[in-house]
């Protein structure tokens, strides 16, 4: 695979600078999830689209798991290694710069996860089918996914939630129904709330403003300015109340 082709838009990377969790989840919610899914020391976790590695690194520290993360953002793979060293878990977690689409582990794992990136399987169904190829029988699957908390009132609302159409996301009962139809029991879930949305979204406004102050003449500055002009209103008008998000723990029936 041509690794030079594996890159994320610079604008996205600027916006998320400094965040350890790249979803509407706080470190506390990540810790709640780690405790809720009853990990055992030595459990092997595959994390597709691992971001800056916070889940694997903190769970290696707190639960003694071992893990392998895969992500397309080269700099975030580097930051994952920095975080692993910082938490003294570099002997338990590894990170690979790669495309997670179609990625299957060489050896089956105890936990297979994709937290907030189900586009790698063209949606929830395809991602479940991808992860199960890496999962040992009886293992646990983790899927992080948005859902509508109520019907979006307009196309503007849909786009403010970073969707193209209403059908890009399901409802919470719709997701639970889908997991069942795919042959899985939903055995745990930890959901985002308005405050954890703010920790994700509002933290980005500060980052954008700092970046703009430091880089006024950068070619991306007009686009970053547009983002900062519109995102606080979009978030408070729509996303904060309309869009749910959660991690769902699944076991095959
Ligand atoms: C919303 S973030 C979630 C990151 C991480 N799971 C977390 O919760 O902090 C989505 C991640 O998917 C990665 N990504 C997007 N497309 C990818 C692909 N095709 N293969 C691997 N990683 C990808 C991005 O680089 C980013 O780290």
PDB file of C-alpha atoms and ligand atoms in Angstrom:
ATOM      1  CA  UNK A   1       0.000   0.000   0.000  1.00  0.00           C
ATOM      2  CA  UNK A   2       1.244   3.505  -0.808  1.00  0.00           C
ATOM      3  CA  UNK A   3       1.513   5.062   2.645  1.00  0.00           C
ATOM      4  CA  UNK A   4       1.950   8.534   1.171  1.00  0.00           C
ATOM      5  CA  UNK A   5      -1.685   8.278   0.087  1.00  0.00           C
ATOM      6  CA  UNK A   6      -2.720   7.806   3.718  1.00  0.00           C
ATOM      7  CA  UNK A   7      -3.379  11.273   5.038  1.00  0.00           C
ATOM      8  CA  UNK A   8      -6.119  13.307   6.634  1.00  0.00           C
ATOM      9  CA  UNK A   9      -7.120  16.855   5.685  1.00  0.00           C
ATOM     10  CA  UNK A  10      -4.868  19.339   7.517  1.00  0.00           C
ATOM     11  CA  UNK A  11      -7.909  21.341   8.606  1.00  0.00           C
ATOM     12  CA  UNK A  12      -9.228  18.317  10.565  1.00  0.00           C
ATOM     13  CA  UNK A  13      -5.872  17.794  12.252  1.00  0.00           C
ATOM     14  CA  UNK A  14      -5.648  21.479  13.256  1.00  0.00           C
ATOM     15  CA  UNK A  15      -9.131  21.403  14.792  1.00  0.00           C
ATOM     16  CA  UNK A  16      -8.400  18.330  16.910  1.00  0.00           C
ATOM     17  CA  UNK A  17      -4.926  19.380  18.081  1.00  0.00           C
ATOM     18  CA  UNK A  18      -4.385  18.796  21.779  1.00  0.00           C
ATOM     19  CA  UNK A  19      -7.393  16.511  22.257  1.00  0.00           C
ATOM     20  CA  UNK A  20      -6.727  13.033  23.520  1.00  0.00           C
ATOM     21  CA  UNK A  21     -10.154  11.612  22.666  1.00  0.00           C
ATOM     22  CA  UNK A  22     -11.445  12.443  19.200  1.00  0.00           C
ATOM     23  CA  UNK A  23     -15.090  11.852  19.923  1.00  0.00           C
ATOM     24  CA  UNK A  24     -17.702  13.458  22.213  1.00  0.00           C
ATOM     25  CA  UNK A  25     -16.353  11.456  25.138  1.00  0.00           C
ATOM     26  CA  UNK A  26     -14.467  12.671  28.203  1.00  0.00           C
ATOM     27  CA  UNK A  27     -11.527  10.764  29.745  1.00  0.00           C
ATOM     28  CA  UNK A  28     -13.949   9.842  32.547  1.00  0.00           C
ATOM     29  CA  UNK A  29     -16.393   8.268  30.089  1.00  0.00           C
ATOM     30  CA  UNK A  30     -13.563   6.342  28.460  1.00  0.00           C
ATOM     31  CA  UNK A  31     -12.583   5.053  31.905  1.00  0.00           C
ATOM     32  CA  UNK A  32     -16.233   4.174  32.665  1.00  0.00           C
ATOM     33  CA  UNK A  33     -16.392   2.170  29.457  1.00  0.00           C
ATOM     34  CA  UNK A  34     -13.115   0.372  30.250  1.00  0.00           C
ATOM     35  CA  UNK A  35     -14.468  -0.652  33.648  1.00  0.00           C
ATOM     36  CA  UNK A  36     -17.924  -1.549  32.300  1.00  0.00           C
ATOM     37  CA  UNK A  37     -16.708  -4.087  29.752  1.00  0.00           C
ATOM     38  CA  UNK A  38     -14.916  -6.214  32.377  1.00  0.00           C
ATOM     39  CA  UNK A  39     -11.485  -6.379  30.773  1.00  0.00           C
ATOM     40  CA  UNK A  40      -8.981  -8.920  32.034  1.00  0.00           C
ATOM     41  CA  UNK A  41      -5.217  -8.398  32.266  1.00  0.00           C
ATOM     42  CA  UNK A  42      -3.611  -9.702  29.086  1.00  0.00           C
ATOM     43  CA  UNK A  43      -6.724  -9.238  26.923  1.00  0.00           C
ATOM     44  CA  UNK A  44      -5.722  -8.383  23.344  1.00  0.00           C
ATOM     45  CA  UNK A  45      -7.514  -5.446  21.736  1.00  0.00           C
ATOM     46  CA  UNK A  46      -7.530  -4.388  18.096  1.00  0.00           C
ATOM     47  CA  UNK A  47      -8.535  -0.723  17.694  1.00  0.00           C
ATOM     48  CA  UNK A  48      -9.287   0.312  14.117  1.00  0.00           C
ATOM     49  CA  UNK A  49      -9.013   4.093  13.688  1.00  0.00           C
ATOM     50  CA  UNK A  50      -7.238   4.484  17.005  1.00  0.00           C
ATOM     51  CA  UNK A  51      -6.706   8.260  16.800  1.00  0.00           C
ATOM     52  CA  UNK A  52      -3.985   9.338  19.220  1.00  0.00           C
ATOM     53  CA  UNK A  53      -4.166   6.026  21.072  1.00  0.00           C
ATOM     54  CA  UNK A  54      -5.827   7.158  24.284  1.00  0.00           C
ATOM     55  CA  UNK A  55      -8.137   4.170  24.657  1.00  0.00           C
ATOM     56  CA  UNK A  56      -5.417   1.533  24.306  1.00  0.00           C
ATOM     57  CA  UNK A  57      -2.848   3.441  26.352  1.00  0.00           C
ATOM     58  CA  UNK A  58      -5.109   4.203  29.320  1.00  0.00           C
ATOM     59  CA  UNK A  59      -6.661   0.735  29.331  1.00  0.00           C
ATOM     60  CA  UNK A  60      -3.178  -0.837  29.188  1.00  0.00           C
ATOM     61  CA  UNK A  61      -2.301   1.238  32.257  1.00  0.00           C
ATOM     62  CA  UNK A  62      -5.594   0.662  34.094  1.00  0.00           C
ATOM     63  CA  UNK A  63      -6.490  -2.909  33.071  1.00  0.00           C
ATOM     64  CA  UNK A  64      -3.228  -4.481  31.879  1.00  0.00           C
ATOM     65  CA  UNK A  65      -4.529  -5.156  28.358  1.00  0.00           C
ATOM     66  CA  UNK A  66      -2.314  -5.397  25.303  1.00  0.00           C
ATOM     67  CA  UNK A  67      -3.360  -3.695  22.098  1.00  0.00           C
ATOM     68  CA  UNK A  68      -2.726  -2.787  18.502  1.00  0.00           C
ATOM     69  CA  UNK A  69      -4.070   0.416  16.974  1.00  0.00           C
ATOM     70  CA  UNK A  70      -4.370   1.260  13.274  1.00  0.00           C
ATOM     71  CA  UNK A  71      -4.864   4.788  11.983  1.00  0.00           C
ATOM     72  CA  UNK A  72      -4.466   6.710   8.759  1.00  0.00           C
ATOM     73  CA  UNK A  73      -3.104   9.874  10.418  1.00  0.00           C
ATOM     74  CA  UNK A  74       0.655   9.457  10.515  1.00  0.00           C
ATOM     75  CA  UNK A  75       1.209  12.170  13.088  1.00  0.00           C
ATOM     76  CA  UNK A  76      -1.399  10.640  15.363  1.00  0.00           C
ATOM     77  CA  UNK A  77       0.438   7.311  15.206  1.00  0.00           C
ATOM     78  CA  UNK A  78       3.530   9.203  16.369  1.00  0.00           C
ATOM     79  CA  UNK A  79       1.523  10.860  19.181  1.00  0.00           C
ATOM     80  CA  UNK A  80       0.132   7.449  20.194  1.00  0.00           C
ATOM     81  CA  UNK A  81       3.704   6.263  20.732  1.00  0.00           C
ATOM     82  CA  UNK A  82       4.476   9.384  22.775  1.00  0.00           C
ATOM     83  CA  UNK A  83       1.403   8.752  24.944  1.00  0.00           C
ATOM     84  CA  UNK A  84       2.334   5.076  25.394  1.00  0.00           C
ATOM     85  CA  UNK A  85       5.791   6.100  26.629  1.00  0.00           C
ATOM     86  CA  UNK A  86       4.275   8.756  28.909  1.00  0.00           C
ATOM     87  CA  UNK A  87       1.975   6.182  30.546  1.00  0.00           C
ATOM     88  CA  UNK A  88       4.751   3.582  30.633  1.00  0.00           C
ATOM     89  CA  UNK A  89       2.832   1.066  28.532  1.00  0.00           C
ATOM     90  CA  UNK A  90       5.008   1.060  25.397  1.00  0.00           C
ATOM     91  CA  UNK A  91       5.739  -2.636  25.945  1.00  0.00           C
ATOM     92  CA  UNK A  92       2.008  -3.449  25.763  1.00  0.00           C
ATOM     93  CA  UNK A  93       0.630  -1.375  22.896  1.00  0.00           C
ATOM     94  CA  UNK A  94       1.662  -0.942  19.265  1.00  0.00           C
ATOM     95  CA  UNK A  95       0.398   1.439  16.613  1.00  0.00           C
ATOM     96  CA  UNK A  96       0.425   1.044  12.854  1.00  0.00           C
ATOM     97  CA  UNK A  97       0.052   3.692  10.165  1.00  0.00           C
ATOM     98  CA  UNK A  98      -2.339   2.026   7.768  1.00  0.00           C
ATOM     99  CA  UNK A  99      -5.735   2.154   6.100  1.00  0.00           C
ATOM    100  CA  UNK A 100      -8.227   0.352   8.357  1.00  0.00           C
ATOM    101  CA  UNK A 101     -10.594  -0.381   5.474  1.00  0.00           C
ATOM    102  CA  UNK A 102     -10.481  -4.140   5.076  1.00  0.00           C
ATOM    103  CA  UNK A 103      -7.953  -4.508   7.935  1.00  0.00           C
ATOM    104  CA  UNK A 104      -7.969  -7.968   9.543  1.00  0.00           C
ATOM    105  CA  UNK A 105      -5.654  -8.919  12.433  1.00  0.00           C
ATOM    106  CA  UNK A 106      -3.088 -11.670  11.811  1.00  0.00           C
ATOM    107  CA  UNK A 107      -4.222 -13.347  15.052  1.00  0.00           C
ATOM    108  CA  UNK A 108      -7.727 -13.146  16.473  1.00  0.00           C
ATOM    109  CA  UNK A 109      -8.206 -10.806  19.441  1.00  0.00           C
ATOM    110  CA  UNK A 110     -10.368 -10.693  22.584  1.00  0.00           C
ATOM    111  CA  UNK A 111     -11.774  -7.236  21.811  1.00  0.00           C
ATOM    112  CA  UNK A 112     -12.180  -5.677  18.355  1.00  0.00           C
ATOM    113  CA  UNK A 113     -13.087  -1.986  18.273  1.00  0.00           C
ATOM    114  CA  UNK A 114     -13.932   0.824  15.906  1.00  0.00           C
ATOM    115  CA  UNK A 115     -14.802   3.954  17.862  1.00  0.00           C
ATOM    116  CA  UNK A 116     -16.330   6.693  15.758  1.00  0.00           C
ATOM    117  CA  UNK A 117     -15.209   5.691  12.279  1.00  0.00           C
ATOM    118  CA  UNK A 118     -17.714   3.210  10.833  1.00  0.00           C
ATOM    119  CA  UNK A 119     -17.169   4.692   7.385  1.00  0.00           C
ATOM    120  CA  UNK A 120     -14.281   2.180   7.146  1.00  0.00           C
ATOM    121  CA  UNK A 121     -16.963  -0.471   6.619  1.00  0.00           C
ATOM    122  CA  UNK A 122     -19.369   1.837   4.762  1.00  0.00           C
ATOM    123  CA  UNK A 123     -21.570   1.916   7.869  1.00  0.00           C
ATOM    124  CA  UNK A 124     -22.332  -0.089  11.003  1.00  0.00           C
ATOM    125  CA  UNK A 125     -23.200  -3.335   9.222  1.00  0.00           C
ATOM    126  CA  UNK A 126     -19.997  -3.432   7.176  1.00  0.00           C
ATOM    127  CA  UNK A 127     -17.902  -2.475  10.202  1.00  0.00           C
ATOM    128  CA  UNK A 128     -19.412  -5.262  12.311  1.00  0.00           C
ATOM    129  CA  UNK A 129     -18.655  -7.701   9.469  1.00  0.00           C
ATOM    130  CA  UNK A 130     -15.084  -6.381   9.240  1.00  0.00           C
ATOM    131  CA  UNK A 131     -14.357  -6.503  12.990  1.00  0.00           C
ATOM    132  CA  UNK A 132     -15.751 -10.005  13.397  1.00  0.00           C
ATOM    133  CA  UNK A 133     -13.031 -11.319  11.078  1.00  0.00           C
ATOM    134  CA  UNK A 134     -10.468 -10.339  13.754  1.00  0.00           C
ATOM    135  CA  UNK A 135     -12.465 -11.427  16.801  1.00  0.00           C
ATOM    136  CA  UNK A 136     -12.060 -14.743  18.620  1.00  0.00           C
ATOM    137  CA  UNK A 137     -15.244 -16.745  19.286  1.00  0.00           C
ATOM    138  CA  UNK A 138     -16.877 -15.278  22.388  1.00  0.00           C
ATOM    139  CA  UNK A 139     -14.906 -12.025  22.072  1.00  0.00           C
ATOM    140  CA  UNK A 140     -16.279  -8.534  22.553  1.00  0.00           C
ATOM    141  CA  UNK A 141     -16.899  -5.977  19.802  1.00  0.00           C
ATOM    142  CA  UNK A 142     -16.963  -2.230  20.464  1.00  0.00           C
ATOM    143  CA  UNK A 143     -18.655   0.136  18.042  1.00  0.00           C
ATOM    144  CA  UNK A 144     -18.726   3.897  18.586  1.00  0.00           C
ATOM    145  CA  UNK A 145     -21.499   5.539  16.598  1.00  0.00           C
ATOM    146  CA  UNK A 146     -23.714   8.661  16.469  1.00  0.00           C
ATOM    147  CA  UNK A 147     -27.518   8.469  16.513  1.00  0.00           C
ATOM    148  CA  UNK A 148     -30.414  10.923  16.294  1.00  0.00           C
ATOM    149  CA  UNK A 149     -31.890  11.773  19.689  1.00  0.00           C
ATOM    150  CA  UNK A 150     -34.852  13.323  17.883  1.00  0.00           C
ATOM    151  CA  UNK A 151     -35.830  13.894  14.280  1.00  0.00           C
ATOM    152  CA  UNK A 152     -33.679  16.590  12.638  1.00  0.00           C
ATOM    153  CA  UNK A 153     -36.014  19.460  11.725  1.00  0.00           C
ATOM    154  CA  UNK A 154     -34.265  20.558   8.517  1.00  0.00           C
ATOM    155  CA  UNK A 155     -31.449  19.914   6.062  1.00  0.00           C
ATOM    156  CA  UNK A 156     -29.538  22.672   7.851  1.00  0.00           C
ATOM    157  CA  UNK A 157     -29.813  20.705  11.087  1.00  0.00           C
ATOM    158  CA  UNK A 158     -28.663  17.517   9.359  1.00  0.00           C
ATOM    159  CA  UNK A 159     -25.585  19.232   7.917  1.00  0.00           C
ATOM    160  CA  UNK A 160     -24.797  20.894  11.252  1.00  0.00           C
ATOM    161  CA  UNK A 161     -24.545  17.341  12.592  1.00  0.00           C
ATOM    162  CA  UNK A 162     -22.017  16.508   9.847  1.00  0.00           C
ATOM    163  CA  UNK A 163     -24.470  14.257   8.030  1.00  0.00           C
ATOM    164  CA  UNK A 164     -25.524  14.534   4.377  1.00  0.00           C
ATOM    165  CA  UNK A 165     -28.964  12.987   4.767  1.00  0.00           C
ATOM    166  CA  UNK A 166     -31.225  12.006   7.663  1.00  0.00           C
ATOM    167  CA  UNK A 167     -30.470   8.364   6.927  1.00  0.00           C
ATOM    168  CA  UNK A 168     -26.735   8.750   7.521  1.00  0.00           C
ATOM    169  CA  UNK A 169     -27.517   8.041  11.189  1.00  0.00           C
ATOM    170  CA  UNK A 170     -30.025   5.792  12.940  1.00  0.00           C
ATOM    171  CA  UNK A 171     -31.955   6.374  16.156  1.00  0.00           C
ATOM    172  CA  UNK A 172     -30.806   4.713  19.379  1.00  0.00           C
ATOM    173  CA  UNK A 173     -33.541   2.033  19.258  1.00  0.00           C
ATOM    174  CA  UNK A 174     -32.811   1.654  15.544  1.00  0.00           C
ATOM    175  CA  UNK A 175     -29.149   0.903  16.293  1.00  0.00           C
ATOM    176  CA  UNK A 176     -30.065  -1.556  19.040  1.00  0.00           C
ATOM    177  CA  UNK A 177     -32.454  -3.296  16.640  1.00  0.00           C
ATOM    178  CA  UNK A 178     -29.747  -3.438  13.966  1.00  0.00           C
ATOM    179  CA  UNK A 179     -27.212  -5.045  16.330  1.00  0.00           C
ATOM    180  CA  UNK A 180     -29.792  -7.755  17.043  1.00  0.00           C
ATOM    181  CA  UNK A 181     -30.500  -8.282  13.342  1.00  0.00           C
ATOM    182  CA  UNK A 182     -26.760  -8.706  12.769  1.00  0.00           C
ATOM    183  CA  UNK A 183     -26.738 -11.543  15.324  1.00  0.00           C
ATOM    184  CA  UNK A 184     -25.325  -9.687  18.331  1.00  0.00           C
ATOM    185  CA  UNK A 185     -26.404  -9.117  21.926  1.00  0.00           C
ATOM    186  CA  UNK A 186     -25.907  -5.586  23.145  1.00  0.00           C
ATOM    187  CA  UNK A 187     -24.218  -6.249  26.508  1.00  0.00           C
ATOM    188  CA  UNK A 188     -23.137  -2.728  27.537  1.00  0.00           C
ATOM    189  CA  UNK A 189     -23.180   0.855  26.355  1.00  0.00           C
ATOM    190  CA  UNK A 190     -21.775   4.166  27.577  1.00  0.00           C
ATOM    191  CA  UNK A 191     -23.342   7.217  25.950  1.00  0.00           C
ATOM    192  CA  UNK A 192     -22.124  10.770  25.459  1.00  0.00           C
ATOM    193  CA  UNK A 193     -24.127  13.645  26.960  1.00  0.00           C
ATOM    194  CA  UNK A 194     -24.303  17.404  26.401  1.00  0.00           C
ATOM    195  CA  UNK A 195     -21.313  18.067  28.651  1.00  0.00           C
ATOM    196  CA  UNK A 196     -19.101  15.515  26.936  1.00  0.00           C
ATOM    197  CA  UNK A 197     -20.183  16.975  23.567  1.00  0.00           C
ATOM    198  CA  UNK A 198     -18.997  20.360  24.822  1.00  0.00           C
ATOM    199  CA  UNK A 199     -15.628  18.947  25.868  1.00  0.00           C
ATOM    200  CA  UNK A 200     -15.173  17.745  22.289  1.00  0.00           C
ATOM    201  CA  UNK A 201     -16.754  20.600  20.316  1.00  0.00           C
ATOM    202  CA  UNK A 202     -16.079  23.646  22.486  1.00  0.00           C
ATOM    203  CA  UNK A 203     -12.446  22.673  23.055  1.00  0.00           C
ATOM    204  CA  UNK A 204     -12.013  22.930  19.291  1.00  0.00           C
ATOM    205  CA  UNK A 205     -13.121  26.573  19.211  1.00  0.00           C
ATOM    206  CA  UNK A 206     -10.254  27.521  21.525  1.00  0.00           C
ATOM    207  CA  UNK A 207      -7.834  25.494  19.392  1.00  0.00           C
ATOM    208  CA  UNK A 208      -9.071  27.164  16.187  1.00  0.00           C
ATOM    209  CA  UNK A 209      -8.754  30.642  17.682  1.00  0.00           C
ATOM    210  CA  UNK A 210      -5.235  29.961  18.961  1.00  0.00           C
ATOM    211  CA  UNK A 211      -4.216  28.611  15.569  1.00  0.00           C
ATOM    212  CA  UNK A 212      -5.688  31.651  13.792  1.00  0.00           C
ATOM    213  CA  UNK A 213      -3.845  34.029  16.109  1.00  0.00           C
ATOM    214  CA  UNK A 214      -0.579  32.194  15.416  1.00  0.00           C
ATOM    215  CA  UNK A 215      -1.097  31.666  11.661  1.00  0.00           C
ATOM    216  CA  UNK A 216      -3.030  34.648  10.252  1.00  0.00           C
ATOM    217  CA  UNK A 217      -1.412  34.400   6.795  1.00  0.00           C
ATOM    218  CA  UNK A 218      -1.681  30.634   6.334  1.00  0.00           C
ATOM    219  CA  UNK A 219      -3.569  29.524   3.228  1.00  0.00           C
ATOM    220  CA  UNK A 220      -6.051  27.666   5.437  1.00  0.00           C
ATOM    221  CA  UNK A 221      -6.805  30.703   7.613  1.00  0.00           C
ATOM    222  CA  UNK A 222     -10.006  31.741   5.750  1.00  0.00           C
ATOM    223  CA  UNK A 223     -11.466  28.246   6.087  1.00  0.00           C
ATOM    224  CA  UNK A 224     -10.497  28.020   9.755  1.00  0.00           C
ATOM    225  CA  UNK A 225     -12.045  31.465  10.341  1.00  0.00           C
ATOM    226  CA  UNK A 226     -15.274  30.289   8.669  1.00  0.00           C
ATOM    227  CA  UNK A 227     -15.291  27.255  10.957  1.00  0.00           C
ATOM    228  CA  UNK A 228     -14.881  29.373  14.065  1.00  0.00           C
ATOM    229  CA  UNK A 229     -17.576  31.801  12.867  1.00  0.00           C
ATOM    230  CA  UNK A 230     -20.209  29.136  12.431  1.00  0.00           C
ATOM    231  CA  UNK A 231     -19.412  26.132  14.662  1.00  0.00           C
ATOM    232  CA  UNK A 232     -20.432  27.521  18.090  1.00  0.00           C
ATOM    233  CA  UNK A 233     -23.883  28.424  16.758  1.00  0.00           C
ATOM    234  CA  UNK A 234     -24.299  25.160  14.874  1.00  0.00           C
ATOM    235  CA  UNK A 235     -23.294  23.178  17.944  1.00  0.00           C
ATOM    236  CA  UNK A 236     -25.584  25.003  20.366  1.00  0.00           C
ATOM    237  CA  UNK A 237     -28.519  25.188  17.941  1.00  0.00           C
ATOM    238  CA  UNK A 238     -28.413  21.605  16.745  1.00  0.00           C
ATOM    239  CA  UNK A 239     -25.686  19.086  17.532  1.00  0.00           C
ATOM    240  CA  UNK A 240     -25.576  19.410  21.303  1.00  0.00           C
ATOM    241  CA  UNK A 241     -29.232  18.391  21.680  1.00  0.00           C
ATOM    242  CA  UNK A 242     -30.011  16.547  18.493  1.00  0.00           C
ATOM    243  CA  UNK A 243     -27.120  14.156  18.055  1.00  0.00           C
ATOM    244  CA  UNK A 244     -26.409  11.338  20.460  1.00  0.00           C
ATOM    245  CA  UNK A 245     -23.223   9.313  20.447  1.00  0.00           C
ATOM    246  CA  UNK A 246     -22.172   6.181  22.256  1.00  0.00           C
ATOM    247  CA  UNK A 247     -19.978   3.129  22.391  1.00  0.00           C
ATOM    248  CA  UNK A 248     -21.854  -0.159  22.157  1.00  0.00           C
ATOM    249  CA  UNK A 249     -20.404  -3.443  23.423  1.00  0.00           C
ATOM    250  CA  UNK A 250     -21.579  -6.490  21.460  1.00  0.00           C
ATOM    251  CA  UNK A 251     -21.278 -10.253  21.755  1.00  0.00           C
ATOM    252  CA  UNK A 252     -22.233 -12.661  19.001  1.00  0.00           C
ATOM    253  CA  UNK A 253     -25.247 -14.809  19.896  1.00  0.00           C
TER     254      UNK A 253
HETATM  255  C1  LIG B   1     -13.449  10.441  15.049  1.00  0.00           C
HETATM  256  S1  LIG B   1     -11.757   9.959  15.089  1.00  0.00           S
HETATM  257  C2  LIG B   1     -11.785   8.717  16.347  1.00  0.00           C
HETATM  258  C3  LIG B   1     -10.418   8.365  16.871  1.00  0.00           C
HETATM  259  C4  LIG B   1     -10.396   7.446  18.073  1.00  0.00           C
HETATM  260  N1  LIG B   1     -11.139   6.219  17.855  1.00  0.00           N
HETATM  261  C5  LIG B   1     -10.901   8.170  19.291  1.00  0.00           C
HETATM  262  O1  LIG B   1     -12.026   7.843  19.760  1.00  0.00           O
HETATM  263  O2  LIG B   1     -10.206   9.056  19.809  1.00  0.00           O
HETATM  264  C6  LIG B   1     -11.632   9.032  13.580  1.00  0.00           C
HETATM  265  C7  LIG B   1     -10.265   8.461  13.343  1.00  0.00           C
HETATM  266  O3  LIG B   1     -10.330   7.679  12.160  1.00  0.00           O
HETATM  267  C8  LIG B   1      -9.096   7.794  11.469  1.00  0.00           C
HETATM  268  N2  LIG B   1      -9.353   7.337  10.102  1.00  0.00           N
HETATM  269  C9  LIG B   1     -10.195   7.867   9.195  1.00  0.00           C
HETATM  270  N3  LIG B   1     -10.225   7.107   8.074  1.00  0.00           N
HETATM  271  C10 LIG B   1      -9.385   6.059   8.301  1.00  0.00           C
HETATM  272  C11 LIG B   1      -9.008   4.921   7.545  1.00  0.00           C
HETATM  273  N4  LIG B   1      -9.492   4.696   6.329  1.00  0.00           N
HETATM  274  N5  LIG B   1      -8.127   4.056   8.091  1.00  0.00           N
HETATM  275  C12 LIG B   1      -7.613   4.264   9.333  1.00  0.00           C
HETATM  276  N6  LIG B   1      -7.944   5.332  10.094  1.00  0.00           N
HETATM  277  C13 LIG B   1      -8.826   6.208   9.595  1.00  0.00           C
HETATM  278  C14 LIG B   1      -8.736   9.241  11.667  1.00  0.00           C
HETATM  279  O4  LIG B   1      -7.379   9.489  11.434  1.00  0.00           O
HETATM  280  C15 LIG B   1      -9.141   9.453  13.119  1.00  0.00           C
HETATM  281  O5  LIG B   1      -8.089   9.140  13.978  1.00  0.00           O
END
